[in-house]
Amino acid sequence: MHLLKLVFKNTFRHKLRTSLTILGVTVVILAFGLLRTVVSAWYAGVEASSASRLVTRNSISLVFSLPISYKEKIRQIPGVKLVSYGNWFGGVYIDEKNFFANFAVEPKSYLELYPEYILPPEQKAAFQRDRKAAVAGEKLATKYGWKIGDLITLKGTIFPGNWEFVLCGIYRGRDKSTDETQFFFHWNYLNEMMKVTAPRRADQTGFYLIGVDNPDLAYEVSVAVDTIFKNSLAETLTETEKAFQMGFVSMSEAIVVAIQMVSFVVIIIIMAVLANTMAMTARERIGEYAVFKTLGFGGWHIGALIFGESLCIAMMGCTIGILFTFPIARVFGSTMETYFPVFHVAMKTIYLDIAASLLVGAVAAIIPTWRAINVRIADGLRRIG
Amino acid sequence: MMGHKAPLVEIKNLSKSYRRGNQIVPVLEDITFDIEEGEFLALMGPSGSGKSTLLNLIAGIDKPDRGMIKVAGVDISRLSETELAQWRSANVGFVFQFYNLIPVLTAFGNVELPLLLTRLSRKERREHVKTALQMVNLSDRMDHYPGQLSGGQQQRVAIARAIITDPTLLVADEPTGDLDRVSAKEILELMGRLNAELGKTIIMVTHDPHAAEKARIIRHLEKGILNASAQARL
Ligand SMILES: Nc1ncnc2c1ncn2[C@@H]1O[C@H](COP(=O)(O)OP(=O)(O)OP(=O)(O)O)[C@@H](O)[C@H]1O
Ligand SMILES: [Mg+2]
């Protein structure tokens, strides 16, 4: 207990040096936390995807569509519970820079397939009733100040023209990982317009979404789907939603790996910085440690003093860093909402922060402790004065 | 004369050398002498003659190459590092030239340090520390940090720390080397009292003939060899 007090007193002997080192740890923990959060935000789509949902698309590429007639055939495959379908619409709201995901979907089956989108019953009913109805996630609605009943016009990029929608529902996410920045409307609305303006593109859908009875059968069902449409005009590729999302992420995997590496590199850097601080400190106090040893204190005591001080610095920096991580992540998340619809600091990141700081504190103390313990008392005493 | 009693410290054929590069530099050569209990011994000699080395060996903070050092019947040259550390904390009090107080601890904290290795309760420790500080006449400076004390006062704190565990042996390496005349005199008087009133056996290395006068025996080291001309005083 007395030694603990000494550890604290020692820690703040060089106020400037200690403060700068704590600041360093703080910045590193902050950077580490934000980088980890970016990485998990990157995988948010994968994280949020369900193992009991499959995505079927044209085997050539996502750009090519599939006939709507496939729906009935897919429905009849054993193990299939529910089939929905939709198109990536790619509409722009007012200006190019207002980017968000928007889809044309079959409303009833889509909402059934995505129970994580929580919509009040009356909004759900209104959405299904009105052909021009659309639903937006709460974050998206807040961002643009939309209210129920608002008229929203999207400029089509893939499907030319100005498209008008009535906002009938605003959904909230069931989980933290649920994307609340999506926008979807009736596939029929799109299809009817296509029948008039571009009949060749009518009765086509970009993808099918399949709900299976049992996630364990997901693979069998996906093989069954692709087998049926083998050798047809539009062959299919069916995979789990997770694999599908992963496909998007893996295109940018190199960046994610780089970010991950940087997050570890900063930890190694602070390890070197703290080790240097501790080495300087311990060197200055070699004489004092010799006095302690002279008085009969053992290696354990010396070790406790040096490890204690090192851990004290690391954990103070860690605490401040964690405290700052949350508000900064919030600001960062809201400015980057377009790219990272889901951006929140995971508990796991905090645990990693703590583990990394403990590791940094301990590793930094090893060599100084070893030196302090092994210096002969007579040599240590000689360095005083 | 009392009955025949073994001396407190027995040193026999003690040798110590240091290695400098691949050269071996002998520092102490074949030293043999005894120190009786209750003695106040001054160790003198030119710089580099090995006084500190000898003192460190007797106090158990260094190990000899050859020979035997028995203190109160224990051959300390045979103890392991850990045993030696324990032995030091129970049997030896140290006073250094540069006081060697811990700057972040108050006078009280510094004197209390050796007691942290004992089983004494917080309250008992407090009592002991107060008594020791009283003995060196620093009761009013208990809460001062070393930086707030004069050299003489710091050395008195160091002496209080050295006697707090009531050791049999008190070793001092040039305890007045860094002090002005007045402070040095105070320190020497204090050591004289510890020897006379509490019966502490004291071994003191010094350059200062005035300091040596306080001692009852003076021994001279010359190039690692103990001068036979031991001078006994009253
Ligand atoms: N760790 C060491 N390594 C090598 N040589 C050493 C070491 N310690 C002491 N010496 C040498 O041993 C000799 C005796 O040193 P010591 O410190 O015992 O002398 P001293 O009599 O106390 O001198 P002073 O009066 O200057 O304090 C010196 O020549 C010194 O250089
Ligand atoms: Mg010396």
XYZ file of C-alpha atoms and ligand atoms in Angstrom:
651
model
C 0.000 0.000 0.000
C 2.841 2.328 0.915
C 4.638 1.302 -2.262
C 1.550 2.222 -4.290
C 1.733 5.737 -2.943
C 5.373 5.832 -3.920
C 4.451 4.667 -7.428
C 2.082 7.628 -7.804
C 4.616 10.071 -6.455
C 7.270 8.699 -8.769
C 4.935 8.907 -11.746
C 4.544 12.632 -11.378
C 8.116 13.492 -10.573
C 8.764 14.670 -14.090
C 5.443 16.301 -14.730
C 6.178 17.366 -18.283
C 7.683 14.074 -19.352
C 4.887 12.056 -17.781
C 2.179 14.333 -19.173
C 3.607 14.096 -22.674
C 3.816 10.329 -22.450
C 0.243 10.118 -21.155
C -0.815 12.394 -24.003
C 0.934 10.039 -26.407
C -0.907 7.028 -25.024
C -4.172 8.974 -25.146
C -3.713 9.860 -28.805
C -2.757 6.294 -29.665
C -5.739 4.802 -27.846
C -7.966 7.312 -29.590
C -6.485 6.491 -32.987
C -6.637 2.773 -32.261
C -10.283 3.000 -31.183
C -11.323 5.036 -34.208
C -9.435 2.836 -36.660
C -10.972 -0.313 -35.173
C -14.367 1.337 -35.401
C -13.786 2.215 -39.050
C -12.883 -1.409 -39.719
C -15.999 -2.709 -38.006
C -18.092 -0.049 -39.756
C -16.680 -1.414 -42.970
C -17.957 -4.839 -42.082
C -21.229 -3.532 -40.681
C -23.142 -4.839 -43.707
C -21.624 -8.264 -43.229
C -22.242 -8.103 -39.506
C -25.897 -7.185 -39.972
C -26.557 -9.869 -42.570
C -28.511 -12.914 -41.639
C -27.469 -16.504 -42.136
C -30.998 -17.454 -43.106
C -31.184 -15.077 -46.072
C -29.846 -15.823 -49.536
C -29.220 -13.460 -52.419
C -29.700 -14.646 -55.992
C -28.327 -12.566 -58.836
C -27.333 -12.922 -62.445
C -24.245 -15.134 -62.559
C -22.531 -12.873 -65.077
C -22.658 -9.717 -63.014
C -24.829 -7.641 -60.748
C -25.413 -5.271 -63.649
C -27.492 -7.881 -65.460
C -30.988 -8.622 -64.304
C -33.140 -11.716 -63.921
C -36.655 -12.404 -65.264
C -39.436 -11.892 -62.748
C -40.803 -15.286 -63.780
C -38.081 -16.952 -61.691
C -39.954 -16.008 -58.531
C -42.485 -18.859 -58.679
C -39.854 -21.446 -59.544
C -37.693 -20.381 -56.593
C -40.662 -20.435 -54.247
C -41.270 -24.105 -55.044
C -37.795 -25.238 -54.018
C -37.911 -27.216 -50.734
C -36.534 -25.224 -47.808
C -37.527 -21.862 -49.234
C -39.841 -19.979 -46.919
C -40.112 -16.605 -48.526
C -39.013 -14.894 -51.747
C -38.624 -11.180 -52.263
C -36.951 -9.270 -55.021
C -35.755 -5.861 -55.973
C -33.573 -3.534 -57.960
C -30.775 -1.293 -57.011
C -32.304 2.012 -58.077
C -29.328 4.344 -57.756
C -31.393 7.512 -57.558
C -29.941 10.858 -56.586
C -31.625 13.239 -54.162
C -31.390 16.831 -55.462
C -27.646 16.664 -55.897
C -25.027 14.037 -56.751
C -23.322 14.410 -53.400
C -26.439 13.310 -51.526
C -25.706 9.650 -51.841
C -27.680 6.936 -50.069
C -28.758 3.421 -50.874
C -32.171 3.211 -52.539
C -33.979 0.114 -53.762
C -37.156 -0.838 -55.528
C -38.512 -3.851 -53.640
C -41.629 -5.963 -53.249
C -42.908 -4.281 -50.049
C -44.697 -7.080 -48.219
C -42.154 -9.875 -48.567
C -39.238 -7.489 -48.159
C -40.389 -6.234 -44.774
C -41.130 -9.812 -43.736
C -37.630 -10.810 -44.694
C -36.092 -7.918 -42.784
C -37.605 -7.993 -39.303
C -34.707 -5.781 -38.129
C -36.361 -2.830 -39.884
C -38.912 -1.793 -37.322
C -41.878 0.107 -38.662
C -45.039 1.085 -36.769
C -48.012 -1.028 -38.030
C -49.949 1.938 -39.439
C -46.878 3.078 -41.395
C -46.352 -0.447 -42.628
C -49.951 -0.601 -43.849
C -49.689 2.799 -45.491
C -46.476 1.769 -47.247
C -48.098 -1.322 -48.702
C -51.252 0.507 -49.751
C -49.819 3.349 -51.795
C -48.037 2.558 -55.064
C -45.804 5.611 -54.741
C -45.043 5.031 -51.096
C -41.493 4.876 -49.814
C -39.801 4.099 -46.518
C -36.593 5.661 -45.195
C -34.328 4.823 -42.296
C -34.438 7.152 -39.329
C -30.880 8.434 -39.726
C -31.560 9.283 -43.354
C -34.848 11.018 -42.551
C -33.196 13.027 -39.799
C -30.344 14.017 -42.067
C -32.670 15.507 -44.693
C -35.387 16.612 -42.299
C -38.021 14.343 -43.864
C -41.353 13.801 -42.193
C -44.131 11.325 -42.885
C -46.163 12.570 -45.829
C -43.296 14.475 -47.460
C -42.930 14.309 -51.214
C -39.469 13.166 -52.182
C -38.090 13.340 -55.699
C -35.191 11.177 -56.770
C -33.388 11.661 -60.046
C -32.858 8.288 -61.693
C -29.408 7.424 -62.927
C -29.971 3.847 -64.035
C -33.672 4.494 -64.697
C -33.914 7.954 -66.254
C -36.374 10.568 -65.147
C -37.568 12.287 -61.999
C -39.293 9.882 -59.659
C -41.701 11.068 -57.043
C -42.368 9.274 -53.787
C -44.466 9.862 -50.703
C -42.700 9.092 -47.478
C -45.043 6.732 -45.648
C -42.736 5.225 -43.103
C -39.562 5.796 -41.163
C -37.981 2.634 -39.818
C -35.689 2.199 -36.848
C -33.043 -0.466 -36.566
C -33.620 -3.359 -34.206
C -29.892 -3.839 -33.626
C -27.000 -1.422 -33.328
C -25.610 -2.905 -36.507
C -28.798 -2.238 -38.501
C -28.329 0.284 -41.284
C -30.732 3.186 -40.776
C -29.803 5.042 -43.947
C -31.694 2.975 -46.527
C -34.538 4.092 -48.742
C -36.933 1.713 -50.482
C -40.135 1.858 -52.507
C -42.452 -0.323 -54.616
C -40.871 -2.449 -57.325
C -44.242 -2.308 -59.135
C -44.009 1.456 -59.442
C -40.673 1.090 -61.211
C -41.856 -1.814 -63.349
C -44.983 -0.065 -64.577
C -42.990 2.952 -65.662
C -40.556 0.635 -67.446
C -43.416 -1.052 -69.312
C -44.272 2.359 -70.736
C -40.865 3.915 -71.300
C -38.535 0.931 -71.860
C -40.503 -2.307 -72.377
C -37.279 -4.275 -72.840
C -36.351 -3.564 -69.222
C -39.754 -4.433 -67.811
C -40.470 -7.577 -65.783
C -36.860 -7.802 -64.779
C -35.444 -7.737 -61.315
C -31.914 -7.095 -60.126
C -31.875 -9.714 -57.393
C -33.988 -12.165 -55.479
C -33.889 -12.362 -51.708
C -34.688 -15.775 -50.308
C -35.609 -16.593 -46.757
C -34.865 -20.219 -45.835
C -36.552 -22.340 -43.180
C -33.310 -23.449 -41.665
C -29.947 -21.671 -41.921
C -28.218 -25.067 -41.969
C -29.840 -25.769 -45.318
C -28.741 -22.464 -46.858
C -26.061 -24.103 -48.939
C -28.334 -26.857 -50.284
C -31.008 -24.315 -51.197
C -28.538 -22.070 -52.990
C -27.243 -25.016 -55.028
C -30.829 -26.022 -55.846
C -31.664 -22.524 -57.089
C -28.621 -22.286 -59.321
C -29.233 -25.819 -60.673
C -32.758 -24.975 -61.818
C -31.591 -22.043 -63.904
C -28.531 -23.751 -65.300
C -28.483 -23.515 -69.102
C -31.287 -20.974 -69.106
C -30.908 -17.541 -70.673
C -30.020 -15.939 -67.381
C -28.030 -18.241 -65.130
C -28.037 -17.411 -61.444
C -25.528 -17.140 -58.665
C -26.940 -17.684 -55.197
C -25.043 -17.098 -51.994
C -25.779 -16.223 -48.395
C -26.369 -12.588 -47.675
C -23.176 -12.622 -45.648
C -21.117 -13.895 -48.559
C -22.830 -11.409 -50.826
C -21.982 -8.476 -48.537
C -18.509 -9.853 -48.090
C -18.119 -9.662 -51.847
C -18.572 -5.902 -51.680
C -16.215 -5.523 -48.771
C -13.505 -7.744 -50.188
C -13.155 -5.399 -53.140
C -11.698 -2.939 -50.665
C -10.122 -5.475 -48.372
C -6.593 -4.192 -48.976
C -7.593 -0.865 -47.452
C -9.126 -2.569 -44.448
C -5.990 -4.638 -43.937
C -3.911 -1.482 -44.187
C -6.071 0.270 -41.591
C -5.849 -2.732 -39.323
C -2.100 -2.782 -39.649
C -1.823 0.915 -38.904
C -3.903 0.387 -35.770
C -1.344 -2.145 -34.555
C 1.616 -0.107 -35.670
C 0.527 2.841 -33.520
C 0.444 0.483 -30.539
C 3.988 -0.651 -31.263
C 5.107 2.962 -31.610
C 3.683 3.962 -28.239
C 5.277 0.847 -26.777
C 8.657 2.151 -27.921
C 7.879 5.644 -26.629
C 6.820 4.425 -23.199
C 9.746 1.995 -23.034
C 12.039 4.929 -23.716
C 10.394 7.023 -21.001
C 10.668 4.171 -18.529
C 14.287 3.484 -19.480
C 15.168 7.141 -18.893
C 13.298 7.161 -15.605
C 14.834 3.946 -14.348
C 18.305 5.043 -15.366
C 17.941 8.244 -13.365
C 16.787 6.270 -10.365
C 19.385 3.508 -10.434
C 20.902 5.071 -7.318
C 17.563 5.096 -5.541
C 16.877 1.503 -6.454
C 20.331 0.677 -5.064
C 19.306 2.364 -1.804
C 16.141 0.277 -1.719
C 18.176 -2.865 -2.279
C 20.667 -1.820 0.387
C 17.808 -1.492 2.850
C 16.814 -5.070 2.042
C 14.115 -4.560 -0.589
C 14.176 -7.287 -3.215
C 13.779 -7.527 -6.956
C 10.029 -7.882 -6.564
C 9.775 -4.528 -4.897
C 11.901 -2.811 -7.536
C 9.848 -4.542 -10.222
C 6.617 -3.411 -8.573
C 7.856 0.189 -8.535
C 8.848 0.242 -12.203
C 5.950 -1.861 -13.531
C 3.568 0.126 -11.360
C 4.764 3.414 -12.777
C 4.704 2.172 -16.350
C 1.205 0.718 -16.000
C 0.054 3.843 -14.212
C 1.096 6.018 -17.170
C -0.349 3.592 -19.726
C -3.684 3.216 -17.944
C -4.110 6.938 -17.385
C -3.566 7.547 -21.079
C -5.906 4.659 -21.842
C -8.683 6.035 -19.644
C -8.512 9.512 -21.131
C -8.294 8.017 -24.615
C -11.397 5.879 -24.092
C -13.322 8.826 -22.638
C -12.530 10.857 -25.752
C -13.205 7.998 -28.158
C -16.994 8.145 -27.743
C -17.659 11.841 -28.471
C -15.107 11.904 -31.270
C -16.547 8.749 -32.823
C -19.978 10.372 -32.703
C -18.783 13.465 -34.548
C -16.770 11.387 -36.979
C -19.678 9.003 -37.544
C -22.159 11.739 -38.340
C -19.867 13.451 -40.821
C -19.057 10.131 -42.482
C -22.618 8.798 -42.404
C -22.738 8.435 -46.181
C -19.824 6.005 -46.159
C -20.379 4.374 -42.804
C -24.108 4.097 -42.112
C -23.317 2.194 -38.938
C -20.533 3.764 -36.887
C -20.455 2.997 -33.218
C -17.686 2.072 -30.827
C -18.001 -1.602 -29.964
C -17.429 -2.871 -26.429
C -14.828 -5.183 -27.902
C -12.832 -2.151 -29.027
C -12.782 -0.847 -25.461
C -11.563 -4.213 -24.196
C -8.883 -4.167 -26.876
C -7.918 -0.634 -25.766
C -7.475 -1.848 -22.211
C -5.621 -4.993 -23.218
C -3.316 -3.036 -25.516
C -2.557 -0.480 -22.788
C -1.802 -3.176 -20.219
C 0.475 -4.841 -22.730
C 2.207 -1.558 -23.583
C 2.684 -0.712 -19.897
C 4.059 -4.146 -19.070
C 6.349 -4.499 -22.066
C 7.786 -1.015 -21.529
C 8.771 -1.939 -17.970
C 10.567 -5.201 -18.711
C 13.999 -3.976 -19.757
C 14.265 -1.109 -17.226
C 13.266 -3.530 -14.461
C 15.742 -6.124 -15.603
C 18.496 -3.525 -15.610
C 17.545 -2.049 -12.250
C 17.462 -5.465 -10.613
C 20.726 -6.653 -12.061
C 22.852 -3.620 -11.365
C 25.211 -4.344 -8.446
C 24.312 -2.290 -5.397
C 27.801 -0.855 -5.110
C 27.682 0.293 -8.750
C 24.205 1.731 -8.312
C 25.236 3.720 -5.247
C 28.290 5.028 -7.075
C 26.012 6.792 -9.578
C 24.590 9.045 -6.916
C 26.115 12.460 -6.465
C 37.117 -7.074 31.731
C 34.087 -9.142 31.059
C 34.245 -12.776 30.083
C 35.828 -13.777 26.810
C 33.461 -12.833 24.068
C 33.818 -13.391 20.325
C 34.241 -10.185 18.334
C 31.152 -8.879 16.496
C 32.914 -8.818 13.147
C 35.619 -11.314 12.204
C 37.418 -10.823 8.924
C 39.882 -13.427 7.709
C 42.085 -13.389 4.596
C 39.665 -11.183 2.751
C 40.471 -10.408 -0.902
C 38.584 -8.523 -3.550
C 39.520 -7.523 -7.050
C 37.684 -5.848 -9.909
C 37.838 -6.708 -13.538
C 38.521 -3.831 -15.871
C 38.286 -5.106 -19.425
C 40.416 -8.238 -19.329
C 42.635 -6.842 -16.630
C 42.167 -7.839 -13.026
C 42.703 -5.029 -10.552
C 43.243 -6.196 -6.993
C 41.626 -3.829 -4.497
C 41.844 -5.646 -1.173
C 44.513 -8.172 -0.434
C 44.433 -10.684 2.354
C 42.865 -8.574 5.033
C 42.396 -9.941 8.508
C 41.033 -8.094 11.497
C 38.282 -8.103 14.119
C 35.842 -5.523 15.345
C 34.557 -5.832 18.864
C 30.981 -5.211 19.740
C 30.353 -1.580 20.744
C 33.389 -0.387 18.830
C 33.596 2.918 16.966
C 36.068 2.379 14.176
C 37.321 4.957 11.701
C 38.677 3.645 8.437
C 41.114 6.045 6.781
C 43.347 5.989 3.778
C 44.002 7.677 0.462
C 41.452 7.787 -2.285
C 41.215 4.526 -4.163
C 42.744 2.492 -1.347
C 39.630 0.339 -1.077
C 37.873 1.800 1.973
C 34.409 1.807 0.398
C 35.001 -1.640 -1.016
C 35.873 -3.013 2.410
C 32.915 -1.284 4.027
C 30.552 -2.679 1.385
C 31.864 -6.182 2.010
C 31.343 -5.921 5.757
C 27.854 -4.499 5.230
C 26.915 -7.292 2.854
C 26.227 -5.242 -0.249
C 29.121 -6.777 -2.121
C 30.752 -10.190 -2.129
C 34.425 -11.005 -1.586
C 36.494 -13.132 -3.953
C 38.129 -14.972 -1.133
C 38.097 -15.001 2.627
C 35.517 -14.931 5.348
C 33.399 -12.250 6.961
C 31.571 -13.326 10.066
C 29.140 -10.908 11.656
C 27.639 -11.996 14.953
C 28.572 -15.548 14.070
C 27.066 -15.557 10.567
C 29.425 -16.036 7.638
C 27.814 -13.545 5.294
C 30.085 -14.389 2.378
C 28.172 -17.635 2.100
C 24.670 -16.180 2.039
C 22.608 -16.021 -1.152
C 21.471 -12.659 -2.542
C 18.036 -13.021 -0.985
C 19.366 -14.165 2.381
C 21.857 -11.348 2.286
C 19.116 -8.790 1.625
C 17.195 -10.110 4.616
C 20.286 -10.130 6.730
C 21.076 -6.508 5.805
C 17.597 -5.284 6.630
C 17.820 -6.811 10.091
C 21.459 -6.224 10.997
C 22.966 -3.216 9.246
C 22.200 0.477 9.144
C 23.687 2.543 6.312
C 24.751 6.164 6.183
C 26.094 7.474 2.874
C 28.084 10.516 1.889
C 25.264 11.979 -0.184
C 22.491 11.025 2.280
C 20.663 9.001 -0.405
C 17.205 9.893 0.773
C 14.237 9.237 -1.528
C 13.307 12.738 -2.725
C 9.568 12.076 -3.121
C 9.206 10.853 0.446
C 9.078 13.102 3.506
C 11.552 12.721 6.331
C 8.941 10.529 7.973
C 8.494 8.393 4.848
C 12.218 7.954 4.427
C 12.760 6.829 7.987
C 9.774 4.515 7.748
C 11.091 2.716 4.644
C 13.083 -0.068 6.352
C 10.095 -0.812 8.585
C 7.951 -1.664 5.566
C 9.860 -4.928 5.398
C 8.892 -5.806 8.960
C 5.626 -7.043 10.369
C 5.016 -3.908 12.386
C 1.585 -2.306 12.199
C 1.082 1.173 10.840
C 0.718 2.534 14.341
C 3.811 0.775 15.633
C 5.789 2.048 12.677
C 4.625 5.563 13.451
C 5.834 5.261 17.033
C 9.220 3.949 15.976
C 9.721 6.665 13.368
C 8.806 9.386 15.858
C 11.286 8.052 18.380
C 14.055 7.819 15.803
C 13.440 11.355 14.551
C 13.418 12.569 18.134
C 16.769 10.935 18.654
C 18.288 12.905 15.795
C 16.443 16.003 16.975
C 14.235 16.438 13.900
C 10.750 15.884 15.306
C 9.661 19.222 13.906
C 10.789 18.384 10.376
C 8.875 15.127 9.998
C 6.775 16.311 7.064
C 9.573 18.037 5.195
C 10.888 16.647 1.956
C 14.652 16.156 1.580
C 14.776 19.132 -0.779
C 13.473 21.312 2.043
C 16.196 20.249 4.478
C 19.819 21.321 4.837
C 22.594 18.823 4.192
C 23.161 18.284 7.896
C 19.465 17.741 8.476
C 19.253 15.307 5.589
C 22.145 13.346 7.011
C 20.377 13.220 10.363
C 17.297 11.828 8.645
C 19.569 9.251 7.007
C 20.945 8.323 10.432
C 17.426 7.968 11.796
C 16.656 5.655 8.858
C 19.831 3.685 9.606
C 18.959 3.062 13.262
C 15.204 2.580 12.898
C 15.439 -1.222 12.785
C 17.839 -1.203 15.724
C 20.674 -2.893 13.808
C 23.776 -4.262 15.492
C 26.077 -2.620 13.017
C 26.117 0.922 11.685
C 28.247 1.608 8.604
C 28.939 5.094 7.302
C 30.854 5.971 4.151
C 32.212 9.495 4.531
C 29.104 10.708 6.355
C 30.544 14.194 6.746
C 32.205 14.353 3.338
C 29.597 16.654 1.895
C 28.956 18.818 4.953
C 30.267 22.081 6.332
C 32.241 22.064 9.595
C 29.329 22.825 11.892
C 27.016 20.227 10.412
C 29.827 17.701 10.290
C 30.456 18.245 13.974
C 26.778 17.688 14.751
C 26.734 14.460 12.803
C 29.878 13.186 14.486
C 28.520 14.033 17.905
C 25.340 12.205 17.059
C 27.267 9.137 15.975
C 29.377 9.342 19.114
C 26.212 9.352 21.188
C 24.734 6.408 19.330
C 27.917 4.534 20.100
C 28.235 5.605 23.711
C 24.607 5.624 24.788
C 23.040 2.932 22.644
C 26.127 0.793 22.271
C 25.958 0.716 18.474
C 28.983 -0.716 16.740
C 30.019 1.831 14.144
C 32.370 1.560 11.188
C 32.999 4.885 9.534
C 35.063 5.629 6.451
C 36.467 9.140 6.505
C 39.111 11.428 5.055
C 38.729 13.948 7.787
C 41.178 13.638 10.718
C 38.723 15.597 12.901
C 36.083 13.041 12.163
C 38.452 10.222 12.932
C 39.162 11.744 16.315
C 35.635 10.915 17.376
C 36.313 7.255 16.793
C 37.921 5.024 19.368
C 40.033 3.130 16.876
C 41.504 4.289 13.584
C 42.702 1.895 10.930
C 44.530 2.883 7.777
C 44.141 1.232 4.442
C 47.000 1.619 2.002
C 46.602 0.176 -1.464
C 44.316 -2.533 -0.255
C 46.471 -3.542 2.674
C 45.478 -2.821 6.201
C 48.111 -0.912 8.070
C 49.258 -2.675 11.176
C 49.533 0.599 13.079
C 46.134 0.482 14.590
C 45.716 3.313 16.946
C 43.741 2.718 20.038
C 42.276 5.537 22.000
C 40.300 5.836 25.125
N 32.891 -1.623 -9.839
C 34.195 -1.384 -9.978
N 34.814 -1.768 -11.112
C 36.127 -1.579 -11.281
N 36.886 -0.992 -10.369
C 36.363 -0.571 -9.206
C 34.977 -0.759 -8.958
N 34.680 -0.279 -7.738
C 35.857 0.195 -7.255
N 36.855 0.024 -8.125
C 38.247 0.370 -7.929
O 38.660 -0.145 -6.701
C 39.537 0.744 -6.056
C 39.020 1.011 -4.653
O 37.786 1.707 -4.731
P 37.056 2.270 -3.423
O 35.841 2.937 -3.874
O 36.929 1.149 -2.458
O 38.115 3.326 -2.890
P 37.975 4.314 -1.674
O 39.099 4.021 -0.770
O 36.615 4.280 -1.121
O 38.243 5.700 -2.377
P 37.557 7.131 -2.075
O 38.226 7.644 -0.863
O 37.897 7.926 -3.265
O 36.108 6.897 -1.903
C 39.626 1.973 -6.919
O 40.820 1.909 -7.655
C 38.435 1.864 -7.822
O 38.740 2.450 -9.065
Mg 34.925 5.582 -1.083
